[in-house]
PDB file of N, CA and C in Angstrom:
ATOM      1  N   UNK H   1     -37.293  -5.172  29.259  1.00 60.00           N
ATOM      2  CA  UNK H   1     -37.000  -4.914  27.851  1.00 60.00           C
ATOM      3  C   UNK H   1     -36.536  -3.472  27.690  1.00 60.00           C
ATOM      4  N   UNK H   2     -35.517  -2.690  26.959  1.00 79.00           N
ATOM      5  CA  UNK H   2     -34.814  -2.084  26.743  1.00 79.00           C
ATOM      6  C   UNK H   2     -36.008  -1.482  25.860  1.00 79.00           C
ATOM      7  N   UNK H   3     -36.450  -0.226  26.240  1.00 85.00           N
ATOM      8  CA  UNK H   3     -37.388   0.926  25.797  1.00 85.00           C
ATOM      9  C   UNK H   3     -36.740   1.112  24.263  1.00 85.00           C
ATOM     10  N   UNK H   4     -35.701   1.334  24.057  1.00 87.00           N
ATOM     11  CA  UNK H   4     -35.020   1.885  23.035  1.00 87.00           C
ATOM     12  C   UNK H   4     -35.165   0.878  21.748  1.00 87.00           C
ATOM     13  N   UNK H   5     -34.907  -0.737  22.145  1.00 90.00           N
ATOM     14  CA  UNK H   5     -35.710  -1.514  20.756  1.00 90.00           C
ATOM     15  C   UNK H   5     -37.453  -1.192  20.591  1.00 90.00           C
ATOM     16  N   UNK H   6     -37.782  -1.252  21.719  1.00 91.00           N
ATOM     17  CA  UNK H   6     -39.138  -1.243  21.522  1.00 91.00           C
ATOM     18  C   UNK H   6     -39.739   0.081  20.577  1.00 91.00           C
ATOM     19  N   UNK H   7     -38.971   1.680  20.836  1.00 91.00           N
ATOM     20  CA  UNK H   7     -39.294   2.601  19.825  1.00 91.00           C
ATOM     21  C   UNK H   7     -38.610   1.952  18.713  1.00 91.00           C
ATOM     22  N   UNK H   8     -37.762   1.787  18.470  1.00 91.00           N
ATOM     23  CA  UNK H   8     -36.953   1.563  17.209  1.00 91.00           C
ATOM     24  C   UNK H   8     -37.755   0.344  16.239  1.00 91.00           C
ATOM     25  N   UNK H   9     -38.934  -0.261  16.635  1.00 92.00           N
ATOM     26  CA  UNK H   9     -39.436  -1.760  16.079  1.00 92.00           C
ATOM     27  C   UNK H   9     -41.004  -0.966  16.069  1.00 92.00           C
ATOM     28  N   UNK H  10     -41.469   0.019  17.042  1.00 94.00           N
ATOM     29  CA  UNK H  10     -42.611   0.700  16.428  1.00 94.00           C
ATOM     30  C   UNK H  10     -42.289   1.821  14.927  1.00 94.00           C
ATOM     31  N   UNK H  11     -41.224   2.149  15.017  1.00 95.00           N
ATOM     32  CA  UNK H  11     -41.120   3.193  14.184  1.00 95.00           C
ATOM     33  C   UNK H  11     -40.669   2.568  12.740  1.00 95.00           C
ATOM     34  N   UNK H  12     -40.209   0.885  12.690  1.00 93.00           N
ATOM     35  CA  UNK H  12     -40.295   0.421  11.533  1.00 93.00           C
ATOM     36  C   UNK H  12     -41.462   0.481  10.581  1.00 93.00           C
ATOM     37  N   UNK H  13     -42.441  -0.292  11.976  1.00 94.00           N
ATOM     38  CA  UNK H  13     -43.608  -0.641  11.757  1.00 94.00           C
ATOM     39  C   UNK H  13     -44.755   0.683  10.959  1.00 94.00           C
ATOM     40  N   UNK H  14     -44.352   2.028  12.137  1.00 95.00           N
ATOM     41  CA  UNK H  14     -45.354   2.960  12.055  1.00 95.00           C
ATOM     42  C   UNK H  14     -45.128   3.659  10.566  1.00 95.00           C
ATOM     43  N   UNK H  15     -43.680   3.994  10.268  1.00 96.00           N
ATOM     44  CA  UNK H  15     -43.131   4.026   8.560  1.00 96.00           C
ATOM     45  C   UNK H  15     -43.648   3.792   7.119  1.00 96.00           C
ATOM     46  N   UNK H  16     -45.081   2.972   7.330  1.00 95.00           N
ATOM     47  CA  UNK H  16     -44.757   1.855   6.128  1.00 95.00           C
ATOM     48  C   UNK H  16     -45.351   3.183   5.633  1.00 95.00           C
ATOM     49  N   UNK H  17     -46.657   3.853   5.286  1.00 96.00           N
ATOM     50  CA  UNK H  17     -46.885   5.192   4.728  1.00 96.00           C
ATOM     51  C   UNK H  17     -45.849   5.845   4.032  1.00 96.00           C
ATOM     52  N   UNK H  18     -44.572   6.239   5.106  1.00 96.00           N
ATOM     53  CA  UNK H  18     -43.370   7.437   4.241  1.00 96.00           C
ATOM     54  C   UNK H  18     -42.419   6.267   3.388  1.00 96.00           C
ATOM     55  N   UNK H  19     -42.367   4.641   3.929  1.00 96.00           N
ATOM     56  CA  UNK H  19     -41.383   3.894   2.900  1.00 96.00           C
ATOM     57  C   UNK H  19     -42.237   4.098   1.289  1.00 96.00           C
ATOM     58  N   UNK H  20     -43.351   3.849   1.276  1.00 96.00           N
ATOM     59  CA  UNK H  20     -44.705   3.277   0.217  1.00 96.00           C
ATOM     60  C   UNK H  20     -44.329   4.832  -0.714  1.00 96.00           C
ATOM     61  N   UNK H  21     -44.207   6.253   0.094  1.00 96.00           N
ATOM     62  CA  UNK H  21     -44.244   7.040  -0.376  1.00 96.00           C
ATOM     63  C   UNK H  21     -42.734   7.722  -1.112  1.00 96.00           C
ATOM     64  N   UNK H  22     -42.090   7.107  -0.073  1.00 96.00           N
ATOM     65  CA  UNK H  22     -40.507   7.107  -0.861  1.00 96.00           C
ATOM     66  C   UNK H  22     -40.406   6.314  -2.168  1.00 96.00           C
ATOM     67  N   UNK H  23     -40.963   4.818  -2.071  1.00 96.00           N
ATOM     68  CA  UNK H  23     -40.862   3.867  -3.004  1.00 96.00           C
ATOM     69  C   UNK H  23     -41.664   4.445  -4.360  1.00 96.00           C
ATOM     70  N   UNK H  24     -42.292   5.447  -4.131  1.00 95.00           N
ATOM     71  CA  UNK H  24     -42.889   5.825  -5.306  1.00 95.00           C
ATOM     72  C   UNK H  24     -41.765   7.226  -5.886  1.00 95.00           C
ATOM     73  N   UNK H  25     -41.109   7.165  -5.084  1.00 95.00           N
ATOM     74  CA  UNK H  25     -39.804   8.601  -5.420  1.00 95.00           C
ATOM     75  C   UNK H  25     -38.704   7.545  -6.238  1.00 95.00           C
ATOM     76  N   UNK H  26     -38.580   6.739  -5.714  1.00 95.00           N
ATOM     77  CA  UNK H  26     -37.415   5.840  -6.341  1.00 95.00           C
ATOM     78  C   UNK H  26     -37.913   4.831  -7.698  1.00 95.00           C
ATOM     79  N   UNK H  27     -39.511   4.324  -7.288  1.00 96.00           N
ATOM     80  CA  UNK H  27     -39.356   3.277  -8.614  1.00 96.00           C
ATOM     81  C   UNK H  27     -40.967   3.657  -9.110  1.00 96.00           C
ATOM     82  N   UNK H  28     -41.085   3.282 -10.899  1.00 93.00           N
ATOM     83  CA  UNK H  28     -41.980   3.614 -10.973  1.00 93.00           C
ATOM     84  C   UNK H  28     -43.394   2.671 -10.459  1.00 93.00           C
ATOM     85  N   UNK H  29     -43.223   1.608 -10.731  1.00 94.00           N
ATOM     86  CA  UNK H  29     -44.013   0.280 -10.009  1.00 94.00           C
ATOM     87  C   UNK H  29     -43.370  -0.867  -9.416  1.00 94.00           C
ATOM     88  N   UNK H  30     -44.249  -1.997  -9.400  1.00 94.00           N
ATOM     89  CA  UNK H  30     -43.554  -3.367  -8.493  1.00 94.00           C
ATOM     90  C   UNK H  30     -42.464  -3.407  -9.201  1.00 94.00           C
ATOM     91  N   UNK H  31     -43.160  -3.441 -10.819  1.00 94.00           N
ATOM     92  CA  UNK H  31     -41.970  -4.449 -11.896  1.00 94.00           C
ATOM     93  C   UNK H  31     -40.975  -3.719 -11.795  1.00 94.00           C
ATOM     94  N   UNK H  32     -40.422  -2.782 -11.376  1.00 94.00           N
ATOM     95  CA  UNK H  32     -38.843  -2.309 -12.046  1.00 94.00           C
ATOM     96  C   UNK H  32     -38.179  -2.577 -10.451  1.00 94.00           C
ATOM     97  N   UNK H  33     -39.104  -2.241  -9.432  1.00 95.00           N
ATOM     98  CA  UNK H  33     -38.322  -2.649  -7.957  1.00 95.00           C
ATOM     99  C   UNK H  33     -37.652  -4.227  -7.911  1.00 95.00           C
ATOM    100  N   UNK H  34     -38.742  -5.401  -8.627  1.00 95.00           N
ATOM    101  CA  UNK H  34     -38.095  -6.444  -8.335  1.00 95.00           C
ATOM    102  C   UNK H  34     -37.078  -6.940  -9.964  1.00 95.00           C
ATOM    103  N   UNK H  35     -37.053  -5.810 -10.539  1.00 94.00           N
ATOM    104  CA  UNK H  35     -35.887  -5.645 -11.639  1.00 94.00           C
ATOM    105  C   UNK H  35     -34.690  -5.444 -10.934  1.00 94.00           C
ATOM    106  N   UNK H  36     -34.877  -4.650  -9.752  1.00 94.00           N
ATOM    107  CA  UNK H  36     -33.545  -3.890  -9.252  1.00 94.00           C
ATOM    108  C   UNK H  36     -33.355  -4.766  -8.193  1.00 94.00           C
ATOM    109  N   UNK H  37     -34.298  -5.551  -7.546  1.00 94.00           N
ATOM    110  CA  UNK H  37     -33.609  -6.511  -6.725  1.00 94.00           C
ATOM    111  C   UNK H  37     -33.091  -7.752  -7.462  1.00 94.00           C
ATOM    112  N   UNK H  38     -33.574  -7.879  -8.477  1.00 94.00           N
ATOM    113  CA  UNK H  38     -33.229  -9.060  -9.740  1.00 94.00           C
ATOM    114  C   UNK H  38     -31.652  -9.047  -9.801  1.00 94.00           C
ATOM    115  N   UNK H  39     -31.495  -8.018 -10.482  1.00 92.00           N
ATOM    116  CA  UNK H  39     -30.092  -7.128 -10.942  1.00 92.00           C
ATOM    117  C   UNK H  39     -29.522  -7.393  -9.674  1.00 92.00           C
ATOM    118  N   UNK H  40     -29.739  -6.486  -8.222  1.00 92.00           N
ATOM    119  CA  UNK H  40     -28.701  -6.976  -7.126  1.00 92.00           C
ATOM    120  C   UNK H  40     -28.404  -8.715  -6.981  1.00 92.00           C
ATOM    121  N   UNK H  41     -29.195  -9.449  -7.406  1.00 93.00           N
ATOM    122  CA  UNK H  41     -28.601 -10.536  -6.482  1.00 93.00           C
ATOM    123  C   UNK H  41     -27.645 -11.455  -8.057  1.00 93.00           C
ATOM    124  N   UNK H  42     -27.778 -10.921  -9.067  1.00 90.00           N
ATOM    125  CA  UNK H  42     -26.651 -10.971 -10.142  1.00 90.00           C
ATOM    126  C   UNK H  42     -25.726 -10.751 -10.485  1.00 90.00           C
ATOM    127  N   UNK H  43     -24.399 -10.962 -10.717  1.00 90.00           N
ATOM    128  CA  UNK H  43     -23.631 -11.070 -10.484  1.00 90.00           C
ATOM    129  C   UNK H  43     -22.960 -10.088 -11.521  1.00 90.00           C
ATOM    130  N   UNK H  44     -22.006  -9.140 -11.484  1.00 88.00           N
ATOM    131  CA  UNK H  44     -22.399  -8.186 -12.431  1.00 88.00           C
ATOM    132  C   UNK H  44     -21.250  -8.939 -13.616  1.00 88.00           C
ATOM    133  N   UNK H  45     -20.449  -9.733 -13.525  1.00 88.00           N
ATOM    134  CA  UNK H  45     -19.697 -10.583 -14.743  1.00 88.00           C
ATOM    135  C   UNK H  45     -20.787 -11.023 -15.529  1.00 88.00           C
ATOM    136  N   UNK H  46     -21.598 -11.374 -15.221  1.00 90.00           N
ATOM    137  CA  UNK H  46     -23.400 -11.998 -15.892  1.00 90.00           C
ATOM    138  C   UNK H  46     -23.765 -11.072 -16.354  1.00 90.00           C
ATOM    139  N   UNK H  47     -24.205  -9.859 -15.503  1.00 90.00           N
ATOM    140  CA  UNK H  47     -24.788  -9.081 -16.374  1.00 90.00           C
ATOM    141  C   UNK H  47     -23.874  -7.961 -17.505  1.00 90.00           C
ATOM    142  N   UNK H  48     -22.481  -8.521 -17.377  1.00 90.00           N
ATOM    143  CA  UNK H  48     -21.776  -8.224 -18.577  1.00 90.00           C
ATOM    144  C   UNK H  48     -21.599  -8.414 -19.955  1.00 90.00           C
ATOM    145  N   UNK H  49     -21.556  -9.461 -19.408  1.00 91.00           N
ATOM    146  CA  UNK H  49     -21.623 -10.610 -20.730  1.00 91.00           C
ATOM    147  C   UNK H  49     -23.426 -10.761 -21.503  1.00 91.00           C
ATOM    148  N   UNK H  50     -24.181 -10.119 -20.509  1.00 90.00           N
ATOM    149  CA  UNK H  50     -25.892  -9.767 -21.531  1.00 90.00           C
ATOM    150  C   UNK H  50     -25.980  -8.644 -22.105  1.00 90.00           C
ATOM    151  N   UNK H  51     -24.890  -7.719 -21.553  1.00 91.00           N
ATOM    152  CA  UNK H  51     -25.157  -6.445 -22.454  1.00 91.00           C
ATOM    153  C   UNK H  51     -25.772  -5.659 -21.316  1.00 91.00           C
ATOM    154  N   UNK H  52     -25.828  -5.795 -20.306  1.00 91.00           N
ATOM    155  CA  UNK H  52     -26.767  -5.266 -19.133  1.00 91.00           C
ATOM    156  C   UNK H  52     -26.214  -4.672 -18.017  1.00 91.00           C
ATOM    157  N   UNK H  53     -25.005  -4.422 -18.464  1.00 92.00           N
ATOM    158  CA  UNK H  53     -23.726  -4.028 -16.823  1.00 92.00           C
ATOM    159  C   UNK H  53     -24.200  -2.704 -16.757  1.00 92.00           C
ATOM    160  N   UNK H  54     -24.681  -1.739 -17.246  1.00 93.00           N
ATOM    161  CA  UNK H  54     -25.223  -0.997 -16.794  1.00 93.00           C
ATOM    162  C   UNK H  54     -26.462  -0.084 -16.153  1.00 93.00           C
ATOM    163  N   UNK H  55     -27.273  -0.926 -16.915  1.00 92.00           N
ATOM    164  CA  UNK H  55     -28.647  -1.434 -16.489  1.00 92.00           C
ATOM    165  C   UNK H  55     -28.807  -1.755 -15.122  1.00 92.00           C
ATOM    166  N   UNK H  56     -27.922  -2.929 -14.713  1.00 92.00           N
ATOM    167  CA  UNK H  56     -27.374  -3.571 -13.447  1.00 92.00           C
ATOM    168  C   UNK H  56     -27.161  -2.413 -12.519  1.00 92.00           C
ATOM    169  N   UNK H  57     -26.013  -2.041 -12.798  1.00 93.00           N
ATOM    170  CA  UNK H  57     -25.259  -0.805 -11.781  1.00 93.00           C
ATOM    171  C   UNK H  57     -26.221   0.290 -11.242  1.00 93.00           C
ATOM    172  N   UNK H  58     -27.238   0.648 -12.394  1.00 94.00           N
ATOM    173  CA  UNK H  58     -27.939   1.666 -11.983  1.00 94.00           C
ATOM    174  C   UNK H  58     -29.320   1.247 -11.410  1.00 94.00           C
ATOM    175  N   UNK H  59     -29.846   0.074 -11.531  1.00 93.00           N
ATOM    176  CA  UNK H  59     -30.480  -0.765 -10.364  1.00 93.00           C
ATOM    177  C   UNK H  59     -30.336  -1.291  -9.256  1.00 93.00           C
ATOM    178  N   UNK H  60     -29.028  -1.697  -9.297  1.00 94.00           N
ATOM    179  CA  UNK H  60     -28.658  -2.078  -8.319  1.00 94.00           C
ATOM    180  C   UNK H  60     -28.351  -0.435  -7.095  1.00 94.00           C
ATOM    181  N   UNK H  61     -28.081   0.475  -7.402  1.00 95.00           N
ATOM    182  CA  UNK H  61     -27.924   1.794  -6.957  1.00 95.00           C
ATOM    183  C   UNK H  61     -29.111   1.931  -6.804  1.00 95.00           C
ATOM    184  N   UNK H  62     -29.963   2.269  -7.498  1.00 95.00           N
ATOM    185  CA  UNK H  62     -31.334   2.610  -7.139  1.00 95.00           C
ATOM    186  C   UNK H  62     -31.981   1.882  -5.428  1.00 95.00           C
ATOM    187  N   UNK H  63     -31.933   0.587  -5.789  1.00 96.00           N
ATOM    188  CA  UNK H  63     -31.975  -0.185  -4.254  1.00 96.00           C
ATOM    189  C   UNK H  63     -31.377  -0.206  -3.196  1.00 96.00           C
ATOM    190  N   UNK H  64     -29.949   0.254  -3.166  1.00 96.00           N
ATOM    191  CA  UNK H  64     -29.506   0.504  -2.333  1.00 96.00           C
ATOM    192  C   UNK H  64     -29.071   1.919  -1.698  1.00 96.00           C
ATOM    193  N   UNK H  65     -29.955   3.175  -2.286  1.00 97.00           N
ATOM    194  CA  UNK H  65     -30.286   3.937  -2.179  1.00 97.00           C
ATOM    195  C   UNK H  65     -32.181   4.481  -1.302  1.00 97.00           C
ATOM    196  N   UNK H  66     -32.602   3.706  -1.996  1.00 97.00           N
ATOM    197  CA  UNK H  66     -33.808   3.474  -1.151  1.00 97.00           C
ATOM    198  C   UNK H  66     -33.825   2.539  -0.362  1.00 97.00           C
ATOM    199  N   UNK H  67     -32.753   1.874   0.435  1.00 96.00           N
ATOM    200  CA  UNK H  67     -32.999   1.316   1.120  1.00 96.00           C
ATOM    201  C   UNK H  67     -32.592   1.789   2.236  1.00 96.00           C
ATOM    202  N   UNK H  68     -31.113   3.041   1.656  1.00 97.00           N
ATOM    203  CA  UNK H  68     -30.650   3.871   2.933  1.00 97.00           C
ATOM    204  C   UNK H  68     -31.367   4.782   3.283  1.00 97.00           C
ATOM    205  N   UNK H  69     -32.213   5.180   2.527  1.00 97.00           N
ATOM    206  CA  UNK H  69     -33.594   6.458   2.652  1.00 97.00           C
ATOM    207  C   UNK H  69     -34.076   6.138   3.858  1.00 97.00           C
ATOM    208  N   UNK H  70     -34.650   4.779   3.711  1.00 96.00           N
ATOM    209  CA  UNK H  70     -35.657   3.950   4.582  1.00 96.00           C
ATOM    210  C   UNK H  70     -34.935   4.031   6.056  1.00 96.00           C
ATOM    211  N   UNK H  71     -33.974   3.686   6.236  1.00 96.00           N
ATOM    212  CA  UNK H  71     -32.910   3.549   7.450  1.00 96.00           C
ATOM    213  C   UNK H  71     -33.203   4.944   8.318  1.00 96.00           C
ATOM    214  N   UNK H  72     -32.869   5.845   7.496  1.00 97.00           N
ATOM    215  CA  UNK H  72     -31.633   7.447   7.541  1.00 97.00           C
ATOM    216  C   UNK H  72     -33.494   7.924   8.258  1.00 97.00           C
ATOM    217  N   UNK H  73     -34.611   7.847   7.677  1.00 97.00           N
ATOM    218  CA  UNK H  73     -35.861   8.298   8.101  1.00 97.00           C
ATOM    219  C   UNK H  73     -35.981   7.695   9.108  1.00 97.00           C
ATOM    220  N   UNK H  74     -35.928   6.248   9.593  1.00 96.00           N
ATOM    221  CA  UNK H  74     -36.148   5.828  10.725  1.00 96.00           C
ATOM    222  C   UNK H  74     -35.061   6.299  12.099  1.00 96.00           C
ATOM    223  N   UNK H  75     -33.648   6.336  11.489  1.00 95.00           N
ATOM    224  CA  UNK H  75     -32.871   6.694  12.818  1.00 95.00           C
ATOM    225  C   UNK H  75     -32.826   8.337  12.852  1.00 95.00           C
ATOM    226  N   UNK H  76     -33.181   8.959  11.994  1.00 96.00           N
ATOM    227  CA  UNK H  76     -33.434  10.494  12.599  1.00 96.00           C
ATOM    228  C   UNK H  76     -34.570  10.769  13.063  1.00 96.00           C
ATOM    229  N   UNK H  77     -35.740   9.810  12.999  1.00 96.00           N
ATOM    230  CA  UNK H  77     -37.066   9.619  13.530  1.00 96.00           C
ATOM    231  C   UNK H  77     -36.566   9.446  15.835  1.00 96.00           C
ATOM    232  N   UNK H  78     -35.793   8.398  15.140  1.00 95.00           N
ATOM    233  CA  UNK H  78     -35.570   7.626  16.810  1.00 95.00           C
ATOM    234  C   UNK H  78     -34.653   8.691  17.715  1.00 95.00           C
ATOM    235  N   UNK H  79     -33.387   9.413  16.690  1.00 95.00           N
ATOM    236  CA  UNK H  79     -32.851  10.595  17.469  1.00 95.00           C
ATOM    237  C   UNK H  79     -33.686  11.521  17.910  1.00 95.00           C
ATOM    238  N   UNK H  80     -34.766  12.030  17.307  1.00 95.00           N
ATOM    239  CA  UNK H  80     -35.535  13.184  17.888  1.00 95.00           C
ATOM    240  C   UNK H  80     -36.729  12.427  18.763  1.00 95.00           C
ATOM    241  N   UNK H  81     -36.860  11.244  18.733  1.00 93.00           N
ATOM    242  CA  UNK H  81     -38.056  10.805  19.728  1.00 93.00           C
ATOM    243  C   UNK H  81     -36.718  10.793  20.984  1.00 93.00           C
ATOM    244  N   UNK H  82     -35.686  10.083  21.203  1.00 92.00           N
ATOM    245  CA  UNK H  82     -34.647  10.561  21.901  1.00 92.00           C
ATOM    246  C   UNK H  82     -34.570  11.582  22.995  1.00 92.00           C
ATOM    247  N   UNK H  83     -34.347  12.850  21.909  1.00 93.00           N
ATOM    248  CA  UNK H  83     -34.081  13.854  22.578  1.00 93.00           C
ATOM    249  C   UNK H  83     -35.329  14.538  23.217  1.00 93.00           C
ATOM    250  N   UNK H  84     -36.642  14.265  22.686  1.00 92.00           N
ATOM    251  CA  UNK H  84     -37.867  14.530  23.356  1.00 92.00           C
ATOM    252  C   UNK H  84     -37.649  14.259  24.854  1.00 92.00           C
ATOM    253  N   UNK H  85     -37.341  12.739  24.768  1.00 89.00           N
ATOM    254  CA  UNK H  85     -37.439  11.700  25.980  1.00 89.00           C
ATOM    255  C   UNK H  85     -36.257  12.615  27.296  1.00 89.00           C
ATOM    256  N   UNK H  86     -35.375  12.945  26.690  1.00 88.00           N
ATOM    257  CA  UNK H  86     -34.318  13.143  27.426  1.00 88.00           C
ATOM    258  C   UNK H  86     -35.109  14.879  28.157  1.00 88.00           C
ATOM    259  N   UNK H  87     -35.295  15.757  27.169  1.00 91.00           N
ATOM    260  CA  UNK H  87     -35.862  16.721  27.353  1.00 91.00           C
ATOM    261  C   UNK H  87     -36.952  17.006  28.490  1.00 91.00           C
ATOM    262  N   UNK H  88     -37.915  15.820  28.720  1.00 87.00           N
ATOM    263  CA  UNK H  88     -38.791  16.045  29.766  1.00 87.00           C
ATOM    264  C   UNK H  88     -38.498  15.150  30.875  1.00 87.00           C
ATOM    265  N   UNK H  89     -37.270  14.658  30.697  1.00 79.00           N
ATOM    266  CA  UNK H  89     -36.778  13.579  32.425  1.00 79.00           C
ATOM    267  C   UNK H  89     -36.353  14.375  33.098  1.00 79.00           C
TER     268      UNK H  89
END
């Protein structure tokens, strides 16, 4: 098995602390997170026509903003466990 999934699938795992703590930077509770996943999987002609296209846009941003947070922490996590690795071979 390829060492490199195996850090990359602990460091999802080991995360959940800084995601929980991000998720409190981005939303104020459950209800508005599964507002903003609500909003993403809607179609934004729908949420035009409710009066809500912007509501939408800026939920839908919100989620896909914390979701690149989540990413961007884990692969600059895995570059510097990386260069550790490389550092003492």
């Amino acid at each position: 098995m390829n060492w490199s999934i195996l850090i990359l699938i602990l460091l999802f795992i080991i995360n959940y602390p800084v995601y929980r703590f991000i998720f409190k930077l981005f939303f104020y509770d459950a209800d508005e997170f599964e507002e903003s996943v609500r909003y993403s999987f809607t179609p934004n002609f729908i949420s035009f026509f409710r009066g809500e296209y912007w509501k939408d846009k800026f939920s839908t941003v919100k989620l896909q903003a914390y979701s690149l947070v989540c990413i961007i922490v884990v692969v600059l996590e895995f570059a510097l466990i990386n260069k550790m690795i490389e550092l003492f071979r």
